[in-house]
PDB file of C-alpha atoms in Angstrom:
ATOM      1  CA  UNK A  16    -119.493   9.885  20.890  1.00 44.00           C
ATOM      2  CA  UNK A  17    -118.351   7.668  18.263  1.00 49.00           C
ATOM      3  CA  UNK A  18    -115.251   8.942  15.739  1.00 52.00           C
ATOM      4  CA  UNK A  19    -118.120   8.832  13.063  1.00 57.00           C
ATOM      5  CA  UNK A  20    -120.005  11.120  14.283  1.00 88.00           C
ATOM      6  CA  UNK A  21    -118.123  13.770  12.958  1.00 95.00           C
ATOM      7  CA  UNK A  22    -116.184  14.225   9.803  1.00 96.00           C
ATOM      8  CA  UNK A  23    -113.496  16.894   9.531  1.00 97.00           C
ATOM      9  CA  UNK A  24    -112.530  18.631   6.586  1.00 98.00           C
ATOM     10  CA  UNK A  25    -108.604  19.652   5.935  1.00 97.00           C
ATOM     11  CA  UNK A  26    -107.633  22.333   2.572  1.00 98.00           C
ATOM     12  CA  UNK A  27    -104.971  23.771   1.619  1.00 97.00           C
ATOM     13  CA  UNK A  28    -104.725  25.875  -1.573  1.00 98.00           C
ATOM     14  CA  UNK A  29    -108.214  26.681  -3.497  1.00 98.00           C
ATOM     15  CA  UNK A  30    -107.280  28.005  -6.633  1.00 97.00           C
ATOM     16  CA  UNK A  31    -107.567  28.245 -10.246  1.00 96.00           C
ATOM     17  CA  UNK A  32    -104.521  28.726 -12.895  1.00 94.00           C
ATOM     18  CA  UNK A  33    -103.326  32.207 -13.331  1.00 93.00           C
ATOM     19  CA  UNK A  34    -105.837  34.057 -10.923  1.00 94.00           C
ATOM     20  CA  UNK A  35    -104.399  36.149  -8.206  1.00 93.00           C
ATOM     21  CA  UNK A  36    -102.760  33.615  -5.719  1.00 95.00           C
ATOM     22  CA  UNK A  37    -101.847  31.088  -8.144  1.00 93.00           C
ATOM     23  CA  UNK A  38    -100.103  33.793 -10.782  1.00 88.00           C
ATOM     24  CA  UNK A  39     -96.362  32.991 -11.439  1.00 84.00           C
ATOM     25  CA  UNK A  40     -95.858  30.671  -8.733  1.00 90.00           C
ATOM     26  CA  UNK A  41     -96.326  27.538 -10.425  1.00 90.00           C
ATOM     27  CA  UNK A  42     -98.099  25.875  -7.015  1.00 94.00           C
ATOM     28  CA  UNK A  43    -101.473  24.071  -8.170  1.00 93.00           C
ATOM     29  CA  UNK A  44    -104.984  24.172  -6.223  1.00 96.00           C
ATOM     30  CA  UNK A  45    -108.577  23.139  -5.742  1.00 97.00           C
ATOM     31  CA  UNK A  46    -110.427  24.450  -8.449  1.00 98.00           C
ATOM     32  CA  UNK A  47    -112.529  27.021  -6.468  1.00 98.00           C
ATOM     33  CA  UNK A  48    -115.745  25.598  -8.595  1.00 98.00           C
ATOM     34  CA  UNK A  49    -114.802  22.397  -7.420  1.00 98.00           C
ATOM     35  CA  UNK A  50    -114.477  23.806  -3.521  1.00 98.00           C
ATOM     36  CA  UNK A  51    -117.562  25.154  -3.898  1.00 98.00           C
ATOM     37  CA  UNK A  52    -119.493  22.054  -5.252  1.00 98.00           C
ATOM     38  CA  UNK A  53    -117.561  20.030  -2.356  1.00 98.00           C
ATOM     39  CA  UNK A  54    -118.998  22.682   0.415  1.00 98.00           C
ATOM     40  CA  UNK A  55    -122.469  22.928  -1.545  1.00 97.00           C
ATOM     41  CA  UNK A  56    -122.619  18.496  -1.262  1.00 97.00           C
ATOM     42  CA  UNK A  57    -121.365  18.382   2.433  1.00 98.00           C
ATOM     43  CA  UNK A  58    -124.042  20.926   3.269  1.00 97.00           C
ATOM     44  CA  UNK A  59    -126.807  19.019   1.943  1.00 96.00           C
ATOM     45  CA  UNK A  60    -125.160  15.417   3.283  1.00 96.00           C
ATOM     46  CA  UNK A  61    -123.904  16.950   6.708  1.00 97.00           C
ATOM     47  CA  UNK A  62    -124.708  19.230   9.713  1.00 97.00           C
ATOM     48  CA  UNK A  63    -122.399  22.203   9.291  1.00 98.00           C
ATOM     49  CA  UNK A  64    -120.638  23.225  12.268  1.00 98.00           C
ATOM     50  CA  UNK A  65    -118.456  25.851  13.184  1.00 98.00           C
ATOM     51  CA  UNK A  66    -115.770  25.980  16.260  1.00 98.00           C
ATOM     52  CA  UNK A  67    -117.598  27.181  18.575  1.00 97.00           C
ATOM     53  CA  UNK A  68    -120.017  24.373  18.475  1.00 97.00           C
ATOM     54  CA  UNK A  69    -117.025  21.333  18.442  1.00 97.00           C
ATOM     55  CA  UNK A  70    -115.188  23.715  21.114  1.00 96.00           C
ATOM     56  CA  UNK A  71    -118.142  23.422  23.377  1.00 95.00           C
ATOM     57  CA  UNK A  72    -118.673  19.704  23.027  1.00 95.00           C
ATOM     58  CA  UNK A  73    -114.966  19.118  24.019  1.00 93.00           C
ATOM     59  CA  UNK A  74    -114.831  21.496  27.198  1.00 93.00           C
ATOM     60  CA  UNK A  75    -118.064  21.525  28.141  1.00 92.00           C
ATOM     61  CA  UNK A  76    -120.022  18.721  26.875  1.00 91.00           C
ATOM     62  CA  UNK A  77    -123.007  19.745  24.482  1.00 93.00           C
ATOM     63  CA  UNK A  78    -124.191  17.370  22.051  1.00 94.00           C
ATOM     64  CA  UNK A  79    -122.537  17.642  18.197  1.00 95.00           C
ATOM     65  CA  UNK A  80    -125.736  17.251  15.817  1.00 95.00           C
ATOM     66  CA  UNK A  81    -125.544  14.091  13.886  1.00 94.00           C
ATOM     67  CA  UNK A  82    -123.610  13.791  10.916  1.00 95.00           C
ATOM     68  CA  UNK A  83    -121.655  16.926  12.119  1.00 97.00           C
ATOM     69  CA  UNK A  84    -119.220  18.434   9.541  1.00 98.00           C
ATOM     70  CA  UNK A  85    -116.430  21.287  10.161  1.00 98.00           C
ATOM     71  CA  UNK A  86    -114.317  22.631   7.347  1.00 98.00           C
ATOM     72  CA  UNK A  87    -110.756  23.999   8.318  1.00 98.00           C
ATOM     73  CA  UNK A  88    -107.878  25.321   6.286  1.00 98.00           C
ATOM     74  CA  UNK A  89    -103.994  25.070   7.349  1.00 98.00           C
ATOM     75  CA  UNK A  90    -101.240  27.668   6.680  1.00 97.00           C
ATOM     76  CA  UNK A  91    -102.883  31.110   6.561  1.00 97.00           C
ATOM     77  CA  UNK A  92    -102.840  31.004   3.085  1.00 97.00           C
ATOM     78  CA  UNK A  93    -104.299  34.187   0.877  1.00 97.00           C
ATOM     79  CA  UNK A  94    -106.259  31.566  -1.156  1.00 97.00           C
ATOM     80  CA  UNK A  95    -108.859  31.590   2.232  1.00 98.00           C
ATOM     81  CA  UNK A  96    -109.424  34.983   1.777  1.00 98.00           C
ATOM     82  CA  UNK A  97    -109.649  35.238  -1.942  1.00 98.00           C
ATOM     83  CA  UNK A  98    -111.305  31.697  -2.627  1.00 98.00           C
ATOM     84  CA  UNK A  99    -112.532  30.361   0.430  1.00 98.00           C
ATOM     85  CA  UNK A 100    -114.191  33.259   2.360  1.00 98.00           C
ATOM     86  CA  UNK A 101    -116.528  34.216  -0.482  1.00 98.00           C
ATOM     87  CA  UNK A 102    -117.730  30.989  -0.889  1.00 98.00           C
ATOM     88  CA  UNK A 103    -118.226  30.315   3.121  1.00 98.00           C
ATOM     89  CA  UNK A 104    -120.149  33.575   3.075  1.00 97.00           C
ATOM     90  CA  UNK A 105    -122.079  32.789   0.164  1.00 96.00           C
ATOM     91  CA  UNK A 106    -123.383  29.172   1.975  1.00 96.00           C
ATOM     92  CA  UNK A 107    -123.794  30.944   5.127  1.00 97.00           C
ATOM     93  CA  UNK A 108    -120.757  29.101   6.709  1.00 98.00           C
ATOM     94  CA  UNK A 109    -117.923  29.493   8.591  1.00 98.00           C
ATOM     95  CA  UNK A 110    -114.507  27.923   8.898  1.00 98.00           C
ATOM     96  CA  UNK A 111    -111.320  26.943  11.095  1.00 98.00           C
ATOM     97  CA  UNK A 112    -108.214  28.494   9.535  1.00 98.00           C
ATOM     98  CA  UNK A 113    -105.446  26.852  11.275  1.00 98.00           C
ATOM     99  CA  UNK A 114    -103.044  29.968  10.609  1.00 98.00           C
ATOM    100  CA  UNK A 115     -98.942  30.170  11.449  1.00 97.00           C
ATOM    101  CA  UNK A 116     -98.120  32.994  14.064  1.00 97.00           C
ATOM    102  CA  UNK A 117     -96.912  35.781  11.936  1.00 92.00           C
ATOM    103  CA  UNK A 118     -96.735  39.294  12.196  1.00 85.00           C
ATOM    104  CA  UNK A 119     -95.391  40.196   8.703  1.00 81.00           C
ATOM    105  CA  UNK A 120     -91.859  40.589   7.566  1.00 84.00           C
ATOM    106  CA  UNK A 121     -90.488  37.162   7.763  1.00 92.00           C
ATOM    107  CA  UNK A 122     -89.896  34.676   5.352  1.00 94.00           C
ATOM    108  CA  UNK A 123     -91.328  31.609   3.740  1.00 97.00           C
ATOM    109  CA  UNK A 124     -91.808  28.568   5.988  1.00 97.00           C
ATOM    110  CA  UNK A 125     -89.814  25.828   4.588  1.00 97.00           C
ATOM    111  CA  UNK A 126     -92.144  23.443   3.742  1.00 97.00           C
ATOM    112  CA  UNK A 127     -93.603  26.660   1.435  1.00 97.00           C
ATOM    113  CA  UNK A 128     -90.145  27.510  -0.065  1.00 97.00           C
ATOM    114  CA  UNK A 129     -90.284  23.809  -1.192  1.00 97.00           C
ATOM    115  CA  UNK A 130     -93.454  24.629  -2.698  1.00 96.00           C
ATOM    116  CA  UNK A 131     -92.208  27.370  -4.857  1.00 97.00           C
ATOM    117  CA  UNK A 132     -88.874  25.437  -5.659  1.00 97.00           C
ATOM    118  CA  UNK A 133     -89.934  22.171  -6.829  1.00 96.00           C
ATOM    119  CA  UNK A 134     -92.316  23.363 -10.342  1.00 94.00           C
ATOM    120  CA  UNK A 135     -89.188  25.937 -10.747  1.00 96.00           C
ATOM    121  CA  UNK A 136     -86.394  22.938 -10.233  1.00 96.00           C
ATOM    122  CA  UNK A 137     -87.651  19.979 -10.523  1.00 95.00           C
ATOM    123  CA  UNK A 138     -87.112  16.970  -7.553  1.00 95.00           C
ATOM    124  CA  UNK A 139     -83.934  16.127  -9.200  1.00 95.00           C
ATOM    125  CA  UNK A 140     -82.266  19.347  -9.853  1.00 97.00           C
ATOM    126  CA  UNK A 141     -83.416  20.353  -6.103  1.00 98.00           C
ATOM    127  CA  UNK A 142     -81.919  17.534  -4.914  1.00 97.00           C
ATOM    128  CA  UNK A 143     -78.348  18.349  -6.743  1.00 97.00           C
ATOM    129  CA  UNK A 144     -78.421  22.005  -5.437  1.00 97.00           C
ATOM    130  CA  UNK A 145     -78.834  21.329  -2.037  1.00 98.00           C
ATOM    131  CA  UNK A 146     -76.533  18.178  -2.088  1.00 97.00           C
ATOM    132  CA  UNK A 147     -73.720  20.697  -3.659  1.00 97.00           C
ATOM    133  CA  UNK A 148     -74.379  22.631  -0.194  1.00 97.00           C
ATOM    134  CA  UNK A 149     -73.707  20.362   1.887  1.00 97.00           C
ATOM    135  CA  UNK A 150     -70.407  18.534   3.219  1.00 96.00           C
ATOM    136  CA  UNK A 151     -69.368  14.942   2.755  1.00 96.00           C
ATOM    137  CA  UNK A 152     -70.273  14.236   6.178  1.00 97.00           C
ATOM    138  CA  UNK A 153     -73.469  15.231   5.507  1.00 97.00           C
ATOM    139  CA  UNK A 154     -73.822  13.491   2.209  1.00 97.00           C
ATOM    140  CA  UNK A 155     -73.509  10.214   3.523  1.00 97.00           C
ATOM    141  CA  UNK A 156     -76.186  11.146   6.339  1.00 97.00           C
ATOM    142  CA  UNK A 157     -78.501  12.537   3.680  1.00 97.00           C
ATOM    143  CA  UNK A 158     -78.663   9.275   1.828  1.00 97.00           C
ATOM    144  CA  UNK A 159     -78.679   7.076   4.806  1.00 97.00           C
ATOM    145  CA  UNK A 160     -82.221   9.148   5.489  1.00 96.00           C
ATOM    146  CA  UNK A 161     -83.579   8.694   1.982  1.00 94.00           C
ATOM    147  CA  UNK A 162     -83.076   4.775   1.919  1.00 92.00           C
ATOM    148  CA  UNK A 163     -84.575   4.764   5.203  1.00 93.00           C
ATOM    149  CA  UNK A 164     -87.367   6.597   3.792  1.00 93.00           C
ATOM    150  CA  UNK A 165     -87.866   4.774   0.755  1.00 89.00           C
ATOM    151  CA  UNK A 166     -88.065   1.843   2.616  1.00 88.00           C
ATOM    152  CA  UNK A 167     -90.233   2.782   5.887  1.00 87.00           C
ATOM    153  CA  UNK A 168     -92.882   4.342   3.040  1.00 84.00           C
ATOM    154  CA  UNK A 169     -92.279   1.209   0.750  1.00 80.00           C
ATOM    155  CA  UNK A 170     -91.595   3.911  -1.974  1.00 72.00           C
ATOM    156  CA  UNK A 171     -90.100   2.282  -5.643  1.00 68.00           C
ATOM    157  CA  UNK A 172     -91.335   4.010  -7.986  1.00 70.00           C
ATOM    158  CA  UNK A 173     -88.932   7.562  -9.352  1.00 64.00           C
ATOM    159  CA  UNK A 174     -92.557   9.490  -9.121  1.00 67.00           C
ATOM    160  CA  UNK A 175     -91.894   9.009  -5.419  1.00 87.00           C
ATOM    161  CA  UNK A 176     -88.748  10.542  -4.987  1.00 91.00           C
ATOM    162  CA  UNK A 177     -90.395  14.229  -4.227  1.00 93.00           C
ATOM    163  CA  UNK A 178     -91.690  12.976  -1.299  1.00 93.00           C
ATOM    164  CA  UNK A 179     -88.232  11.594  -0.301  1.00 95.00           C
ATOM    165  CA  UNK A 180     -86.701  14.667  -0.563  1.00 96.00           C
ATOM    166  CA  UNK A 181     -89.380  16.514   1.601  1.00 96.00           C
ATOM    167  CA  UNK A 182     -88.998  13.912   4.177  1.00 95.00           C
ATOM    168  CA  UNK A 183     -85.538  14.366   4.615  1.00 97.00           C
ATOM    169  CA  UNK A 184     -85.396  18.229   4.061  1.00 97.00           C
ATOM    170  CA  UNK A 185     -88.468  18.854   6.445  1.00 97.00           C
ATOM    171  CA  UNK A 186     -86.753  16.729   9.515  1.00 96.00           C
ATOM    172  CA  UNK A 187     -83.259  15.292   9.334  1.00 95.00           C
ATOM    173  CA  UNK A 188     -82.002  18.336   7.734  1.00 97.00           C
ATOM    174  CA  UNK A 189     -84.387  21.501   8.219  1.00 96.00           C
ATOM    175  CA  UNK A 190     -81.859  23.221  10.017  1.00 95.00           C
ATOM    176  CA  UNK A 191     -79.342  22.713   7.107  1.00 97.00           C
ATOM    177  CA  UNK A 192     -81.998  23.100   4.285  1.00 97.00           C
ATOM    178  CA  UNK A 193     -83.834  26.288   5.712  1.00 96.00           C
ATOM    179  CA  UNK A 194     -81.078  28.904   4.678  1.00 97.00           C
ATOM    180  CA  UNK A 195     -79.430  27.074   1.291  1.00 98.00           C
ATOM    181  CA  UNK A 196     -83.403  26.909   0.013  1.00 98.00           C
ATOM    182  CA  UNK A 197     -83.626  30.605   1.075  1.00 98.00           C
ATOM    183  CA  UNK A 198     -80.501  31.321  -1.288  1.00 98.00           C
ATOM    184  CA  UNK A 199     -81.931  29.082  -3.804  1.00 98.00           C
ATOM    185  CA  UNK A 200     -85.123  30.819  -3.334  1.00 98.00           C
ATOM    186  CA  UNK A 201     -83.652  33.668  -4.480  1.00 97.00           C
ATOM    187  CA  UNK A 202     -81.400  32.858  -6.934  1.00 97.00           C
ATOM    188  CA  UNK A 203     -84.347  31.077  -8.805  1.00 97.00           C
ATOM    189  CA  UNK A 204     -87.541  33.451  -8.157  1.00 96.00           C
ATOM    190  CA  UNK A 205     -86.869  36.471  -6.355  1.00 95.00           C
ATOM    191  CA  UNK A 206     -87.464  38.513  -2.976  1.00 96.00           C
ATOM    192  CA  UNK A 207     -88.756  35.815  -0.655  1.00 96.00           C
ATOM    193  CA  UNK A 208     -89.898  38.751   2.129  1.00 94.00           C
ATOM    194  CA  UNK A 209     -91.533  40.258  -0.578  1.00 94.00           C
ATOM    195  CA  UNK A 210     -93.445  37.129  -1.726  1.00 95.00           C
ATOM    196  CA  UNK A 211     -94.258  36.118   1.736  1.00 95.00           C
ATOM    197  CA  UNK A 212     -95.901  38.813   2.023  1.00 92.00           C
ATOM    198  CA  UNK A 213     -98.284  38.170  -0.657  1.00 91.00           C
ATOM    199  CA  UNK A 214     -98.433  34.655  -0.043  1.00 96.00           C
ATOM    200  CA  UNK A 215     -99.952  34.697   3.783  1.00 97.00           C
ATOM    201  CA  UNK A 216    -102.615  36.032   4.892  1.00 97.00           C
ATOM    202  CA  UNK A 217    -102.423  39.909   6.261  1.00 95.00           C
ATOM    203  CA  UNK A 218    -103.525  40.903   9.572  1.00 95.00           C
ATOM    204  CA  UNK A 219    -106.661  43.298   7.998  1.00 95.00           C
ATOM    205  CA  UNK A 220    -107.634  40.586   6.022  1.00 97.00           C
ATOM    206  CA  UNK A 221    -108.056  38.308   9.281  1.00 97.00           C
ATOM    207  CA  UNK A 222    -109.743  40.501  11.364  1.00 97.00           C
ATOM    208  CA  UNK A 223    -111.965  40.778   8.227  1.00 98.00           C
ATOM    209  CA  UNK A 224    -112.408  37.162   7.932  1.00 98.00           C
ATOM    210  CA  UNK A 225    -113.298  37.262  11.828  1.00 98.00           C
ATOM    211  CA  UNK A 226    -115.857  39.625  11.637  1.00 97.00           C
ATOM    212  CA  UNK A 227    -117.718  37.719   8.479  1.00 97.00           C
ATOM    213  CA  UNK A 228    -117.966  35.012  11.191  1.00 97.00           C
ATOM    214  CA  UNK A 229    -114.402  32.775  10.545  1.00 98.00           C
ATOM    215  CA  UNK A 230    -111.982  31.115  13.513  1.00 98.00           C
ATOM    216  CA  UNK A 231    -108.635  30.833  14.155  1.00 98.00           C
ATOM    217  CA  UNK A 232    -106.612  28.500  15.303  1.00 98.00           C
ATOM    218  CA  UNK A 233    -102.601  27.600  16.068  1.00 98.00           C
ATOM    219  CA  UNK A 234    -100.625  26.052  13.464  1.00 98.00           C
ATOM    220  CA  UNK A 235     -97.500  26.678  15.359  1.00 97.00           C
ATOM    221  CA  UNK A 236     -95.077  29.615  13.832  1.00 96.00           C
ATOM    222  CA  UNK A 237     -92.384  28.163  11.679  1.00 96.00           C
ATOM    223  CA  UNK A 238     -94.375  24.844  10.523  1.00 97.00           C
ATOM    224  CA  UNK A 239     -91.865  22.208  11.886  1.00 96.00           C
ATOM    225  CA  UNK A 240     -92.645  18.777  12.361  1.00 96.00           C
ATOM    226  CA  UNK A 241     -93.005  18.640  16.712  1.00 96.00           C
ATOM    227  CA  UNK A 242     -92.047  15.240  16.760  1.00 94.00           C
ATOM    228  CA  UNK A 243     -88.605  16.276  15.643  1.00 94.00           C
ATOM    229  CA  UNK A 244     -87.329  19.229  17.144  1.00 93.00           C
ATOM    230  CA  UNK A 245     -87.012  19.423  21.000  1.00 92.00           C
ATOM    231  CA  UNK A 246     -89.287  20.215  23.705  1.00 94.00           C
ATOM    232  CA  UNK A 247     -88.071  23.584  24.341  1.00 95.00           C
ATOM    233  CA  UNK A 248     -88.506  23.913  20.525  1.00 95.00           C
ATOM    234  CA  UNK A 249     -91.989  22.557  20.654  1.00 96.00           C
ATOM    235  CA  UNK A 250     -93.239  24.691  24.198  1.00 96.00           C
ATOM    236  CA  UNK A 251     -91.572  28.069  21.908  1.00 96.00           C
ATOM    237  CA  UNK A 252     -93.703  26.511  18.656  1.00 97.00           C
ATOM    238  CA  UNK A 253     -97.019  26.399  20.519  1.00 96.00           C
ATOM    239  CA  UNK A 254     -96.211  29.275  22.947  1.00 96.00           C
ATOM    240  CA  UNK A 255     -96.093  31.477  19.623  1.00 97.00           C
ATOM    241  CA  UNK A 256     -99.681  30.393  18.651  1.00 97.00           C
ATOM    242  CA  UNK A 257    -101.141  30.941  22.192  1.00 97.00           C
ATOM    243  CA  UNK A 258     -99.584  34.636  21.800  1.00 96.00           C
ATOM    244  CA  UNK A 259    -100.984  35.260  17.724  1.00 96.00           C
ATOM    245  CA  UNK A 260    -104.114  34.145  18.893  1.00 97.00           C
ATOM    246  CA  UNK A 261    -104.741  36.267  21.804  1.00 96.00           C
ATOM    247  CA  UNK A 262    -104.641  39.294  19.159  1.00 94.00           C
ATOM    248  CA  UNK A 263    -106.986  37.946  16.996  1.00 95.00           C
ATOM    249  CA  UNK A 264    -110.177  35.998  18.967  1.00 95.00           C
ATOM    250  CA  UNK A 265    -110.968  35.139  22.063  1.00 93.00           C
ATOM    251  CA  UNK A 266    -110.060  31.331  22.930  1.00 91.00           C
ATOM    252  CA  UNK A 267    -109.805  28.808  24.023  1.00 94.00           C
ATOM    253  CA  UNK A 268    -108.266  27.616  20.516  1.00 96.00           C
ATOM    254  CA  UNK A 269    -108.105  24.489  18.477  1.00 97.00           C
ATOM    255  CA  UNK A 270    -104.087  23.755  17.417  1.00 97.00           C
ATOM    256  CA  UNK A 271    -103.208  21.803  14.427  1.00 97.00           C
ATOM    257  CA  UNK A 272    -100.280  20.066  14.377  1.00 97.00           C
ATOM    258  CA  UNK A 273     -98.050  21.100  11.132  1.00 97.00           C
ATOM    259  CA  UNK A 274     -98.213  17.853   9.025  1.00 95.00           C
ATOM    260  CA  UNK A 275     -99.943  15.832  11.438  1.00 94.00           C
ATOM    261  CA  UNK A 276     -96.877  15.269  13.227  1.00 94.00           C
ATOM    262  CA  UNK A 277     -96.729  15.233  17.192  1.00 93.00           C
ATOM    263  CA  UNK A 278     -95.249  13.227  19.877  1.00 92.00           C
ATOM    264  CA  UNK A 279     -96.177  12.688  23.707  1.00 91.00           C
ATOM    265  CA  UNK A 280     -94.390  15.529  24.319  1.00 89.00           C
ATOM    266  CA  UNK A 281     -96.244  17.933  21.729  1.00 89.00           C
TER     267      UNK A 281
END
């Protein structure tokens, strides 16, 4: 099968300004008119698909139709059940939502406190708050990282410097950035429990989405870049999907590695 055969979609957040899962948080989205006009055009350029149908061309071999097309969504976000599983339902569709292994009651990911922290902060001011966190020893190793990372992403410009900071946040330092953002978190917006709560998606809401004809699929539990933590951190990462995802539809299950990242290990 050639690599053309089959084009894969990847969202995020579908929303618009001010509706229920973008209110107060300051994180932007896909216009969910624009979503829809996207899935409306790849339904009349493509062969739809669902996971099923790609999950039975892998294991066991059946043909993908030509021009095959599969949508999937990462994080477990409440957008997809807002947003996207109206609009799936509407075109007769279904979807891969590449969910994290939660049960409820724990807090924000990271990579999603950074999401609520930088329209409150500001790259800059985040940068100063966590840097007044950390030690001297640590300074100096936090910006070796960033020139490293300015220079392996051939980054000049100051627009650039977010994605700096994420870099070095999300893997030299995630172990030192996960509780000060969770202080920052709420020092600058409040309860982060509470908001996680209304930020993922609930259990009811999946089991709806799986009986209107959606899949699930690992996204690993705390959203960690694999090719940076160890392999007992990895095997615990993947392990925790494997479990989720026995409660919620019957396997075997597509994974999706949290920012694309994976090693030989992964």
């Amino acid at each position: 099968m050639s690599p053309f055969d089959l084009t894969v979609m990847m969202y995020h957040y579908v929303r618009d300004p001010g509706d229920r899962c973008e209110a107060g948080t300051g994180i932007p989205g896909l216009a969910v008119a624009q979503f829809e006009a996207q899935v409306a055009r790849l339904a009349r350029e493509h062969a739809m698909i669902a996971w099923p149908d790609l999950r039975d061309f892998l294991v066991e071999g059946r043909p993908l139709p030509p021009s095959a097309c599969l949508l999937t969504f990462d994080d477990g976000l409440l957008d997809h059940f807002h947003h996207v599983y109206p609009v799936l339902r509407a075109h007769g569709l279904s979807g891969l939502f590449f969910a994290l292994a939660r049960d409820g009651g724990e807090p924000l990911t990271l990579a999603h406190k950074l999401h609520f922290l930088l329209p409150v902060l500001g790259c800059q001011r985040l940068r100063e708050s966590v840097w007044d966190w950390l030690s001297p020893t640590q300074h100096e190793g936090f910006s070796l990282a960033e020139v490293r990372y300015r220079a392996e992403l051939n980054i000049g410009s100051p627009e650039d410097d977010t994605l700096i900071l994420k870099s070095v946040l999300q893997r030299e330092f995630a172990d030192e950035a996960e509780p000060i953002l969770s202080k920052l978190f709420e020092r600058h917006i409040g309860d982060e429990k509470a908001i996680a709560r209304d930020y993922y998606l609930s259990r009811a809401q999946i089991e709806a989405m799986v009986a209107g004809g959606m899949h699930f699929g690992g996204h690993s539990a705390s959203h960690p870049w694999l090719d940076w933590v160890g392999t007992a951190a990895q095997g615990n990462e993947i392990a925790a999907s494997a479990r989720w995802l026995r409660d919620i539809q019957a396997g075997p299950w597509a994974f999706a590695y949290p920012y694309g990242g994976f090693n030989a290990r992964s």
